[in-house]
Structure formats: C-alpha cells, structure tokens
PDB file of C-alpha atoms in Angstrom:
ATOM      1  CA  MET L  79     -20.089  -4.766 -10.276  1.00  0.00           C
ATOM      2  CA  ARG L  80     -18.932  -4.636 -14.092  1.00  0.00           C
ATOM      3  CA  ALA L  81     -16.056  -6.499 -15.894  1.00  0.00           C
ATOM      4  CA  VAL L  82     -13.526  -3.927 -16.916  1.00  0.00           C
ATOM      5  CA  THR L  83     -10.224  -4.546 -18.640  1.00  0.00           C
ATOM      6  CA  ARG L  84      -7.439  -2.009 -19.004  1.00  0.00           C
ATOM      7  CA  THR L  85      -3.865  -2.302 -20.129  1.00  0.00           C
ATOM      8  CA  LEU L  86      -0.866   0.244 -18.693  1.00  0.00           C
ATOM      9  CA  THR L  87       2.749   0.481 -18.649  1.00  0.00           C
ATOM     10  CA  ALA L  88       4.592   0.322 -15.403  1.00  0.00           C
ATOM     11  CA  MET L  89       6.317   4.110 -15.306  1.00  0.00           C
ATOM     12  CA  MET L  90       9.461   4.778 -12.702  1.00  0.00           C
ATOM     13  CA  PRO L  91      11.643   7.621 -14.090  1.00  0.00           C
ATOM     14  CA  GLU L  92      13.790   7.458 -10.334  1.00  0.00           C
ATOM     15  CA  ALA L  93      14.560   3.584 -10.936  1.00  0.00           C
ATOM     16  CA  ASP L  94      18.141   4.650 -11.266  1.00  0.00           C
ATOM     17  CA  ALA L  95      18.480   7.213  -8.606  1.00  0.00           C
ATOM     18  CA  PRO L  96      19.760   6.164  -5.622  1.00  0.00           C
ATOM     19  CA  ASN L  97      16.001   5.403  -2.811  1.00  0.00           C
ATOM     20  CA  PRO L  98      17.193   6.017   0.394  1.00  0.00           C
ATOM     21  CA  GLY L  99      13.971   5.711   1.543  1.00  0.00           C
ATOM     22  CA  ASN L 100      13.456   2.529   0.923  1.00  0.00           C
ATOM     23  CA  PRO L 101      16.423   1.205  -1.504  1.00  0.00           C
ATOM     24  CA  ILE L 102      14.677  -2.047  -3.042  1.00  0.00           C
ATOM     25  CA  HIS L 103      13.112   0.669  -5.350  1.00  0.00           C
ATOM     26  CA  SER L 104      16.763   1.078  -7.034  1.00  0.00           C
ATOM     27  CA  SER L 105      17.987  -0.311  -9.871  1.00  0.00           C
ATOM     28  CA  ALA L 106      21.733  -0.792  -8.035  1.00  0.00           C
ATOM     29  CA  THR L 107      20.457  -2.158  -4.925  1.00  0.00           C
ATOM     30  CA  ALA L 108      17.550  -4.528  -6.481  1.00  0.00           C
ATOM     31  CA  LYS L 109      20.502  -5.757  -8.940  1.00  0.00           C
ATOM     32  CA  GLN L 110      22.601  -6.504  -5.229  1.00  0.00           C
ATOM     33  CA  TYR L 111      19.375  -8.800  -4.399  1.00  0.00           C
ATOM     34  CA  GLY L 112      19.150 -10.530  -7.818  1.00  0.00           C
ATOM     35  CA  TYR L 113      16.713  -8.818  -9.555  1.00  0.00           C
ATOM     36  CA  ARG L 114      16.789  -7.703 -12.541  1.00  0.00           C
ATOM     37  CA  ALA L 115      15.695  -4.170 -12.037  1.00  0.00           C
ATOM     38  CA  ALA L 116      13.889  -1.333  -9.156  1.00  0.00           C
ATOM     39  CA  LEU L 117      10.964  -2.920  -7.524  1.00  0.00           C
ATOM     40  CA  VAL L 118       7.898  -1.305  -8.752  1.00  0.00           C
ATOM     41  CA  GLY L 119       5.941  -0.752  -5.021  1.00  0.00           C
ATOM     42  CA  GLY L 120       3.227  -2.011  -4.223  1.00  0.00           C
ATOM     43  CA  ALA L 121       1.290   0.497  -2.952  1.00  0.00           C
ATOM     44  CA  THR L 122       2.152   2.226  -6.604  1.00  0.00           C
ATOM     45  CA  ILE L 123       0.797  -0.490  -8.813  1.00  0.00           C
ATOM     46  CA  TYR L 124      -2.314  -0.806  -6.688  1.00  0.00           C
ATOM     47  CA  GLY L 125      -2.968   2.715  -7.289  1.00  0.00           C
ATOM     48  CA  TRP L 126      -2.665   1.948 -10.528  1.00  0.00           C
ATOM     49  CA  CYS L 127      -5.644  -0.076 -10.095  1.00  0.00           C
ATOM     50  CA  VAL L 128      -8.194   2.310  -8.982  1.00  0.00           C
ATOM     51  CA  GLU L 129      -9.730   3.318 -12.094  1.00  0.00           C
ATOM     52  CA  SER L 130     -10.335   0.318 -13.434  1.00  0.00           C
ATOM     53  CA  ILE L 131     -11.892  -0.514  -9.897  1.00  0.00           C
ATOM     54  CA  ILE L 132     -14.067   2.707  -9.242  1.00  0.00           C
ATOM     55  CA  ASP L 133     -15.567   1.111 -13.444  1.00  0.00           C
ATOM     56  CA  ALA L 134     -16.464  -1.759 -12.050  1.00  0.00           C
ATOM     57  CA  ALA L 135     -17.598  -0.989  -8.332  1.00  0.00           C
ATOM     58  CA  GLY L 136     -18.574   2.771  -8.870  1.00  0.00           C
ATOM     59  CA  MET L 137     -17.341   5.704  -6.550  1.00  0.00           C
ATOM     60  CA  ASP L 138     -19.161   4.140  -3.496  1.00  0.00           C
ATOM     61  CA  TRP L 139     -16.330   1.481  -3.720  1.00  0.00           C
ATOM     62  CA  LEU L 140     -14.055   5.017  -2.378  1.00  0.00           C
ATOM     63  CA  ARG L 141     -16.394   6.116   0.799  1.00  0.00           C
ATOM     64  CA  HIS L 142     -17.094   1.958   1.793  1.00  0.00           C
ATOM     65  CA  GLY L 143     -15.332  -0.522  -0.335  1.00  0.00           C
ATOM     66  CA  TRP L 144     -12.579  -3.052   0.275  1.00  0.00           C
ATOM     67  CA  ALA L 145      -9.675  -4.475  -1.764  1.00  0.00           C
ATOM     68  CA  ASP L 146      -7.932  -7.911  -0.491  1.00  0.00           C
ATOM     69  CA  ILE L 147      -4.822  -7.540  -2.420  1.00  0.00           C
ATOM     70  CA  GLN L 148      -1.493 -10.051  -3.220  1.00  0.00           C
ATOM     71  CA  PHE L 149       1.644  -9.184  -4.668  1.00  0.00           C
ATOM     72  CA  ARG L 150       2.772 -12.515  -6.213  1.00  0.00           C
ATOM     73  CA  ARG L 151       5.626 -11.514  -9.102  1.00  0.00           C
ATOM     74  CA  PRO L 152       7.812  -8.470  -9.161  1.00  0.00           C
ATOM     75  CA  VAL L 153       7.125  -5.453 -11.476  1.00  0.00           C
ATOM     76  CA  PHE L 154       9.802  -3.735 -13.163  1.00  0.00           C
ATOM     77  CA  PRO L 155       9.693  -0.115 -14.810  1.00  0.00           C
ATOM     78  CA  ASN L 156       8.291  -0.683 -18.362  1.00  0.00           C
ATOM     79  CA  ASP L 157       6.493  -3.612 -17.568  1.00  0.00           C
ATOM     80  CA  SER L 158       3.553  -4.019 -19.995  1.00  0.00           C
ATOM     81  CA  LEU L 159       0.636  -4.989 -17.851  1.00  0.00           C
ATOM     82  CA  THR L 160      -3.287  -5.509 -18.161  1.00  0.00           C
ATOM     83  CA  VAL L 161      -5.347  -5.073 -15.006  1.00  0.00           C
ATOM     84  CA  HIS L 162      -8.830  -7.236 -14.984  1.00  0.00           C
ATOM     85  CA  VAL L 163     -11.475  -6.924 -12.699  1.00  0.00           C
ATOM     86  CA  GLN L 164     -14.083  -9.393 -13.162  1.00  0.00           C
ATOM     87  CA  ARG L 165     -18.230  -9.507 -12.187  1.00  0.00           C
ATOM     88  CA  ASP L 166     -17.826 -11.629  -9.123  1.00  0.00           C
ATOM     89  CA  GLY L 167     -14.946  -8.717  -7.831  1.00  0.00           C
ATOM     90  CA  SER L 168     -11.653 -10.448  -8.310  1.00  0.00           C
ATOM     91  CA  ILE L 169      -9.165  -9.164  -9.854  1.00  0.00           C
ATOM     92  CA  ASN L 170      -5.687  -9.641 -11.416  1.00  0.00           C
ATOM     93  CA  VAL L 171      -2.812  -7.515 -13.201  1.00  0.00           C
ATOM     94  CA  ALA L 172      -1.055  -9.650 -15.678  1.00  0.00           C
ATOM     95  CA  ASP L 173       1.935  -9.083 -18.055  1.00  0.00           C
ATOM     96  CA  PRO L 174       1.916 -10.114 -21.922  1.00  0.00           C
ATOM     97  CA  ASP L 175       2.977 -13.777 -21.394  1.00  0.00           C
ATOM     98  CA  GLY L 176      -0.220 -14.130 -19.218  1.00  0.00           C
ATOM     99  CA  ARG L 177       1.722 -14.590 -15.333  1.00  0.00           C
ATOM    100  CA  VAL L 178      -0.556 -13.061 -12.825  1.00  0.00           C
ATOM    101  CA  ARG L 179       1.484 -10.150 -10.921  1.00  0.00           C
ATOM    102  CA  ILE L 180      -0.840  -9.302  -8.902  1.00  0.00           C
ATOM    103  CA  GLU L 181      -4.224 -10.553  -7.971  1.00  0.00           C
ATOM    104  CA  GLY L 182      -7.168 -10.678  -5.064  1.00  0.00           C
ATOM    105  CA  ARG L 183     -10.556  -9.643  -4.663  1.00  0.00           C
ATOM    106  CA  ILE L 184     -12.355  -6.166  -4.206  1.00  0.00           C
ATOM    107  CA  GLY L 185     -16.071  -5.468  -3.222  1.00  0.00           C
ATOM    108  CA  LEU L 186     -18.793  -3.062  -1.546  1.00  0.00           C
ATOM    109  CA  GLY L 187     -19.390  -2.636   1.745  1.00  0.00           C
ATOM    110  CA  ASP L 188     -17.591  -4.534   4.778  1.00  0.00           C
ATOM    111  CA  ALA L 189     -15.354  -7.133   3.836  1.00  0.00           C
ATOM    112  CA  THR L 190     -15.932 -10.298   5.239  1.00  0.00           C
ATOM    113  CA  TRP L 191     -12.037 -10.003   6.799  1.00  0.00           C
ATOM    114  CA  LEU L 192     -12.854  -6.717   8.527  1.00  0.00           C
ATOM    115  CA  ASN L 193     -13.414  -8.099  12.524  1.00  0.00           C
ATOM    116  CA  GLU L 194     -10.438  -9.943  11.929  1.00  0.00           C
ATOM    117  CA  LEU L 195      -8.171  -6.943  12.049  1.00  0.00           C
ATOM    118  CA  THR L 196      -7.044  -5.373  15.203  1.00  0.00           C
ATOM    119  CA  ILE L 197      -8.241  -2.337  16.228  1.00  0.00           C
ATOM    120  CA  PRO L 198      -5.707  -0.179  18.044  1.00  0.00           C
ATOM    121  CA  GLU L 199      -5.857   1.691  20.744  1.00  0.00           C
ATOM    122  CA  PRO L 200      -6.765   5.805  20.591  1.00  0.00           C
ATOM    123  CA  ARG L 201      -3.114   7.074  21.361  1.00  0.00           C
ATOM    124  CA  ALA L 202      -2.284  10.805  20.378  1.00  0.00           C
ATOM    125  CA  ALA L 203       0.369  11.624  17.970  1.00  0.00           C
ATOM    126  CA  GLU L 204       4.048  10.857  18.865  1.00  0.00           C
ATOM    127  CA  LEU L 205       6.958  12.368  17.486  1.00  0.00           C
ATOM    128  CA  PRO L 206       9.589   9.691  15.665  1.00  0.00           C
ATOM    129  CA  ALA L 207      11.613   7.419  17.933  1.00  0.00           C
ATOM    130  CA  ASP L 208      15.010   9.050  18.221  1.00  0.00           C
ATOM    131  CA  PRO L 209      17.287   7.405  17.388  1.00  0.00           C
ATOM    132  CA  LEU L 210      15.368   4.533  15.579  1.00  0.00           C
ATOM    133  CA  PRO L 211      15.931   1.304  16.093  1.00  0.00           C
ATOM    134  CA  PRO L 212      17.134  -1.426  13.548  1.00  0.00           C
ATOM    135  CA  LEU L 213      13.640  -3.611  13.418  1.00  0.00           C
ATOM    136  CA  THR L 214      14.869  -7.165  13.347  1.00  0.00           C
ATOM    137  CA  SER L 215      13.617 -11.077  14.168  1.00  0.00           C
ATOM    138  CA  GLY L 216      14.778 -10.523  17.634  1.00  0.00           C
ATOM    139  CA  ASN L 217      13.640  -7.394  18.338  1.00  0.00           C
ATOM    140  CA  LEU L 218       9.633  -7.496  16.350  1.00  0.00           C
ATOM    141  CA  PRO L 219       7.514  -5.809  18.244  1.00  0.00           C
ATOM    142  CA  ARG L 220       4.615  -8.312  18.086  1.00  0.00           C
ATOM    143  CA  SER L 221       1.311  -7.774  20.096  1.00  0.00           C
ATOM    144  CA  GLN L 222       2.598  -4.466  21.006  1.00  0.00           C
ATOM    145  CA  THR L 223       0.912  -0.769  19.927  1.00  0.00           C
ATOM    146  CA  LEU L 224       3.361   1.447  17.826  1.00  0.00           C
ATOM    147  CA  ARG L 225       4.197   5.013  17.823  1.00  0.00           C
ATOM    148  CA  THR L 226       0.785   7.182  15.579  1.00  0.00           C
ATOM    149  CA  ARG L 227       1.827   9.622  13.586  1.00  0.00           C
ATOM    150  CA  ALA L 228      -0.162  12.630  11.973  1.00  0.00           C
ATOM    151  CA  VAL L 229      -0.278  12.971   8.342  1.00  0.00           C
ATOM    152  CA  PRO L 230      -1.059  16.728   7.287  1.00  0.00           C
ATOM    153  CA  LEU L 231      -2.263  15.978   3.635  1.00  0.00           C
ATOM    154  CA  SER L 232      -2.656  19.629   1.709  1.00  0.00           C
ATOM    155  CA  ARG L 233      -4.194  19.996  -1.830  1.00  0.00           C
ATOM    156  CA  ALA L 234      -0.697  20.720  -2.903  1.00  0.00           C
ATOM    157  CA  ASP L 235       0.497  17.588  -1.664  1.00  0.00           C
ATOM    158  CA  ALA L 236      -2.048  15.661  -2.770  1.00  0.00           C
ATOM    159  CA  GLU L 237      -2.226  16.571  -6.363  1.00  0.00           C
ATOM    160  CA  LEU L 238       1.570  16.437  -6.304  1.00  0.00           C
ATOM    161  CA  PHE L 239       1.286  12.808  -5.071  1.00  0.00           C
ATOM    162  CA  CYS L 240      -1.121  11.854  -7.786  1.00  0.00           C
ATOM    163  CA  ARG L 241       0.928  13.881 -10.521  1.00  0.00           C
ATOM    164  CA  GLU L 242       4.314  12.311 -10.067  1.00  0.00           C
ATOM    165  CA  LYS L 243       3.585   9.107  -8.485  1.00  0.00           C
ATOM    166  CA  GLN L 244       0.396   7.856  -9.752  1.00  0.00           C
ATOM    167  CA  HIS L 245       0.293   9.522 -13.200  1.00  0.00           C
ATOM    168  CA  GLU L 246      -3.664   9.709 -12.117  1.00  0.00           C
ATOM    169  CA  THR L 247      -6.095  11.287 -14.590  1.00  0.00           C
ATOM    170  CA  MET L 248      -9.164  10.864 -12.630  1.00  0.00           C
ATOM    171  CA  ALA L 249     -11.333  14.158 -11.872  1.00  0.00           C
ATOM    172  CA  CYS L 250     -11.688  13.067  -8.252  1.00  0.00           C
ATOM    173  CA  PHE L 251      -8.693  13.401  -7.372  1.00  0.00           C
ATOM    174  CA  TYR L 252      -8.239  17.181  -7.935  1.00  0.00           C
ATOM    175  CA  GLY L 253      -9.624  20.358  -7.200  1.00  0.00           C
ATOM    176  CA  ASP L 254     -10.887  22.111  -4.178  1.00  0.00           C
ATOM    177  CA  GLY L 255     -12.357  19.284  -1.880  1.00  0.00           C
ATOM    178  CA  ALA L 256     -10.758  16.203  -3.665  1.00  0.00           C
ATOM    179  CA  HIS L 257     -10.997  11.988  -2.682  1.00  0.00           C
ATOM    180  CA  VAL L 258      -7.412  11.413  -0.802  1.00  0.00           C
ATOM    181  CA  HIS L 259      -6.138   8.819  -3.460  1.00  0.00           C
ATOM    182  CA  PRO L 260      -6.579   5.153  -2.361  1.00  0.00           C
ATOM    183  CA  ALA L 261      -2.656   4.928  -3.055  1.00  0.00           C
ATOM    184  CA  TRP L 262      -1.864   7.358  -0.701  1.00  0.00           C
ATOM    185  CA  LEU L 263      -3.980   5.492   2.024  1.00  0.00           C
ATOM    186  CA  ALA L 264      -1.967   2.080   1.174  1.00  0.00           C
ATOM    187  CA  ASN L 265       1.452   3.747   1.528  1.00  0.00           C
ATOM    188  CA  GLN L 266       0.349   5.046   5.111  1.00  0.00           C
ATOM    189  CA  PRO L 267       1.337   1.382   6.609  1.00  0.00           C
ATOM    190  CA  ILE L 268       4.887   1.932   5.254  1.00  0.00           C
ATOM    191  CA  TYR L 269       5.558   5.148   6.284  1.00  0.00           C
ATOM    192  CA  TRP L 270       3.897   5.078  10.075  1.00  0.00           C
ATOM    193  CA  LEU L 271       6.256   1.752  10.544  1.00  0.00           C
ATOM    194  CA  HIS L 272       9.404   4.011  10.248  1.00  0.00           C
ATOM    195  CA  HIS L 273       8.176   6.156  12.382  1.00  0.00           C
ATOM    196  CA  SER L 274       8.966   3.475  14.998  1.00  0.00           C
ATOM    197  CA  TYR L 275      11.712   1.338  13.638  1.00  0.00           C
ATOM    198  CA  SER L 276      14.621   1.542  10.694  1.00  0.00           C
ATOM    199  CA  TYR L 277      14.627  -1.074   8.071  1.00  0.00           C
ATOM    200  CA  GLY L 278      15.256  -1.758   4.115  1.00  0.00           C
ATOM    201  CA  PRO L 279      15.278  -2.669   1.800  1.00  0.00           C
ATOM    202  CA  ALA L 280      11.748  -4.062   1.990  1.00  0.00           C
ATOM    203  CA  ILE L 281       9.045  -5.491  -0.460  1.00  0.00           C
ATOM    204  CA  HIS L 282       5.262  -4.552   0.252  1.00  0.00           C
ATOM    205  CA  THR L 283       3.591  -8.491  -0.512  1.00  0.00           C
ATOM    206  CA  ALA L 284      -0.492  -8.134   0.785  1.00  0.00           C
ATOM    207  CA  SER L 285      -2.599  -5.637   1.764  1.00  0.00           C
ATOM    208  CA  ARG L 286      -6.436  -5.510   2.941  1.00  0.00           C
ATOM    209  CA  ILE L 287      -8.149  -2.727   2.653  1.00  0.00           C
ATOM    210  CA  GLN L 288     -11.109  -1.672   4.203  1.00  0.00           C
ATOM    211  CA  HIS L 289     -12.556   2.005   3.543  1.00  0.00           C
ATOM    212  CA  LEU L 290     -14.963   3.232   6.374  1.00  0.00           C
ATOM    213  CA  GLY L 291     -15.312   6.507   5.313  1.00  0.00           C
ATOM    214  CA  ASP L 292     -15.103   9.812   2.968  1.00  0.00           C
ATOM    215  CA  ALA L 293     -11.315  10.949   3.442  1.00  0.00           C
ATOM    216  CA  HIS L 294     -10.809  14.397   1.663  1.00  0.00           C
ATOM    217  CA  ILE L 295      -7.680  16.511   1.025  1.00  0.00           C
ATOM    218  CA  ASP L 296      -6.447  19.323   3.322  1.00  0.00           C
ATOM    219  CA  ASP L 297      -6.995  17.657   6.414  1.00  0.00           C
ATOM    220  CA  VAL L 298      -5.009  16.147   9.175  1.00  0.00           C
ATOM    221  CA  PHE L 299      -5.155  12.126   9.287  1.00  0.00           C
ATOM    222  CA  THR L 300      -4.288   9.868  12.492  1.00  0.00           C
ATOM    223  CA  VAL L 301      -2.476   6.693  11.340  1.00  0.00           C
ATOM    224  CA  ARG L 302      -1.864   4.305  14.565  1.00  0.00           C
ATOM    225  CA  GLY L 303      -1.739   0.547  15.126  1.00  0.00           C
ATOM    226  CA  ARG L 304      -0.193  -2.489  16.046  1.00  0.00           C
ATOM    227  CA  CYS L 305       1.986  -5.493  14.843  1.00  0.00           C
ATOM    228  CA  VAL L 306       0.161  -8.424  15.221  1.00  0.00           C
ATOM    229  CA  ASP L 307       2.463 -11.075  13.369  1.00  0.00           C
ATOM    230  CA  GLY L 308       6.383 -11.855  12.337  1.00  0.00           C
ATOM    231  CA  PHE L 309       7.620 -14.544  10.633  1.00  0.00           C
ATOM    232  CA  GLU L 310       9.826 -16.624   8.220  1.00  0.00           C
ATOM    233  CA  ARG L 311       9.818 -17.564   4.311  1.00  0.00           C
ATOM    234  CA  ASN L 312      12.131 -18.910   2.249  1.00  0.00           C
ATOM    235  CA  GLY L 313      14.596 -16.886   3.687  1.00  0.00           C
ATOM    236  CA  HIS L 314      12.523 -13.565   3.896  1.00  0.00           C
ATOM    237  CA  GLN L 315      11.600 -12.347   7.428  1.00  0.00           C
ATOM    238  CA  TYR L 316       7.710 -10.591   7.296  1.00  0.00           C
ATOM    239  CA  ILE L 317       6.187  -8.045   9.018  1.00  0.00           C
ATOM    240  CA  VAL L 318       2.304  -8.154   9.586  1.00  0.00           C
ATOM    241  CA  ASN L 319       0.704  -4.610  10.920  1.00  0.00           C
ATOM    242  CA  ASP L 320      -3.021  -3.602  11.268  1.00  0.00           C
ATOM    243  CA  THR L 321      -3.307   0.408  11.142  1.00  0.00           C
ATOM    244  CA  GLU L 322      -6.223   2.550  11.504  1.00  0.00           C
ATOM    245  CA  ILE L 323      -6.184   5.466   9.638  1.00  0.00           C
ATOM    246  CA  ALA L 324      -8.671   8.333  10.571  1.00  0.00           C
ATOM    247  CA  SER L 325      -9.136  11.888   9.972  1.00  0.00           C
ATOM    248  CA  SER L 326      -9.489  15.513  11.772  1.00  0.00           C
ATOM    249  CA  ARG L 327     -13.281  15.851  10.366  1.00  0.00           C
ATOM    250  CA  ALA L 328     -14.467  12.646   9.641  1.00  0.00           C
ATOM    251  CA  GLY L 329     -12.733  10.066  12.109  1.00  0.00           C
ATOM    252  CA  VAL L 330     -11.641   6.690  10.584  1.00  0.00           C
ATOM    253  CA  VAL L 331     -11.859   6.204   6.960  1.00  0.00           C
ATOM    254  CA  ALA L 332      -9.391   3.467   6.484  1.00  0.00           C
ATOM    255  CA  ARG L 333      -8.178  -0.042   7.982  1.00  0.00           C
ATOM    256  CA  ILE L 334      -5.754  -1.453   6.596  1.00  0.00           C
ATOM    257  CA  GLN L 335      -3.593  -4.562   7.438  1.00  0.00           C
ATOM    258  CA  HIS L 336      -0.277  -4.559   5.339  1.00  0.00           C
ATOM    259  CA  THR L 337       2.367  -7.907   4.905  1.00  0.00           C
ATOM    260  CA  ALA L 338       6.069  -7.251   4.066  1.00  0.00           C
ATOM    261  CA  ILE L 339       9.014  -8.324   3.981  1.00  0.00           C
ATOM    262  CA  TYR L 340      11.949  -6.370   6.441  1.00  0.00           C
ATOM    263  CA  GLU L 341      14.505  -8.511   5.531  1.00  0.00           C
ATOM    264  CA  VAL L 342      15.056  -9.351   1.855  1.00  0.00           C
ATOM    265  CA  ALA L 343      17.132 -12.393   1.488  1.00  0.00           C
ATOM    266  CA  PRO L 344      18.865 -12.100  -1.889  1.00  0.00           C
ATOM    267  CA  ARG L 345      18.210 -14.679  -5.189  1.00  0.00           C
ATOM    268  CA  THR L 346      20.588 -17.159  -5.791  1.00  0.00           C
TER     269      THR L 346
END
C-alpha cells in the first residue's frame, strides 16, 4: 500500500434547503441542535476519500477490500479537509488546524472483524412498513431482522449520484458496466432502516464496510439485515445494525455494520 495525501473542500450546495429525509443536513435544523451549520453526511465524506483509498490500495479494494471508519467531529459545508492514507492502511481526514474529523483503517482481503458481523437470514424484499412506526429507545428492535429492501440502480441514477452527490471524477464509476460507488453502498443501511422505521434527525457515527464482490450498475440490489445493539451516550440514542447487500447478478457484494445516532441530543 502506498501513502496518499489529497486536499478537498466539503461541498453541500443544498445546505440551506429543507431536508425531510434527514433534517440534520439542513442549516435551520442543525442550528436548532446547536451546530453552526448543516452537517455533511458521513457516507458522503467517506465517498470523497474513495479516490485516495483506490490510489493507495488499488482497484482490487473495490472487489475485496474493507474500511473501518469513525466520524469523530462534524464536517460542515465549505470546510477545507486533507485526506491522509498511510502505508499501514490508517486513514484520517483533518482540518487545517490538524483536528481529525474522520479516522480509521482500510485494507485488502477480509477484515479481521468480518466474522463479528451477523449474517442476516435470507428474506424476500418487502414493501416498507405502512405506517412507519417511530424509532425510539422503547421499541428498539435489538436482535431482530428488519424488512428487506430491493433497490434498482440504473446507469442514469448511478451517474447522477456520482456527479451531484459525490462530485466524483474517476472514470471507473461512469459508463456501461461501471462500478457501483462505495458511498452508494455505504448509504444503503440508512435507507434500509427507513424501510422499517421513521426517525430523524440522525447522525452517522461509524461504519465497518467489507466488499465481497464486484458490484456494477444496471442491477437490482437487495439490502437485508438486523439490529444488533442500541445504547445511550451523552444524551444521544444510538443504533447499531448489520446489513448485507446482494446483487441479482453477483450475489453478496458487501456487508456493512452501520452505527448512527437516531435521537440527537441538542448541544448545550
């Protein structure tokens, strides 16, 4: 693995617009919770690191590599950031003052923690719950398998995601047979949980992502999984979910453990 350093600016042109999917990504709601501006989504920031990760680890990382990422501090629109990937696989994203916003590790092959992730039972895709129950500490579905979600991903939708959301320039994510962007995969546990529950505002705090196959566009993906834990910390309510993403053509392409705050405590 080679060392890579790259600078970028956090781009979020829609920061002042309402965001009903997750209001913490809108300026008005974020400020109500004590943040100075809208929070940039964790999976989006992770996606901005992908070029550096591939430069460091090579294209094989997309097929059979992993990332273990913790989001230590918020990232706001127009923040200047530097991505550092070291030869030992450590990665961090820091601001000009050296404060680490994101840190973790990447690698090739199977992660040492892969066997810690629960493998969800096979279940056919289902419609979302109707009505969606609110997710609370009182009804947290710990140890329960939740609704499976089917997600078609066309070339047009994949390229729109890369252009508008990720500002991605790597050619491997465009054109016929393009790779699915890792940020798109990292986002799927969020939409999967929204398939069973209503919640928000929410903050993505950590991801363990294991690539297990070659994911390509123009396919239908199945996202299944279960809630494995929930806890309270500093007034926030957290949920931990293990999910598996399968392609209709290639089988299982990723397993992801996603940790998020689903009830955000206002800053004091």
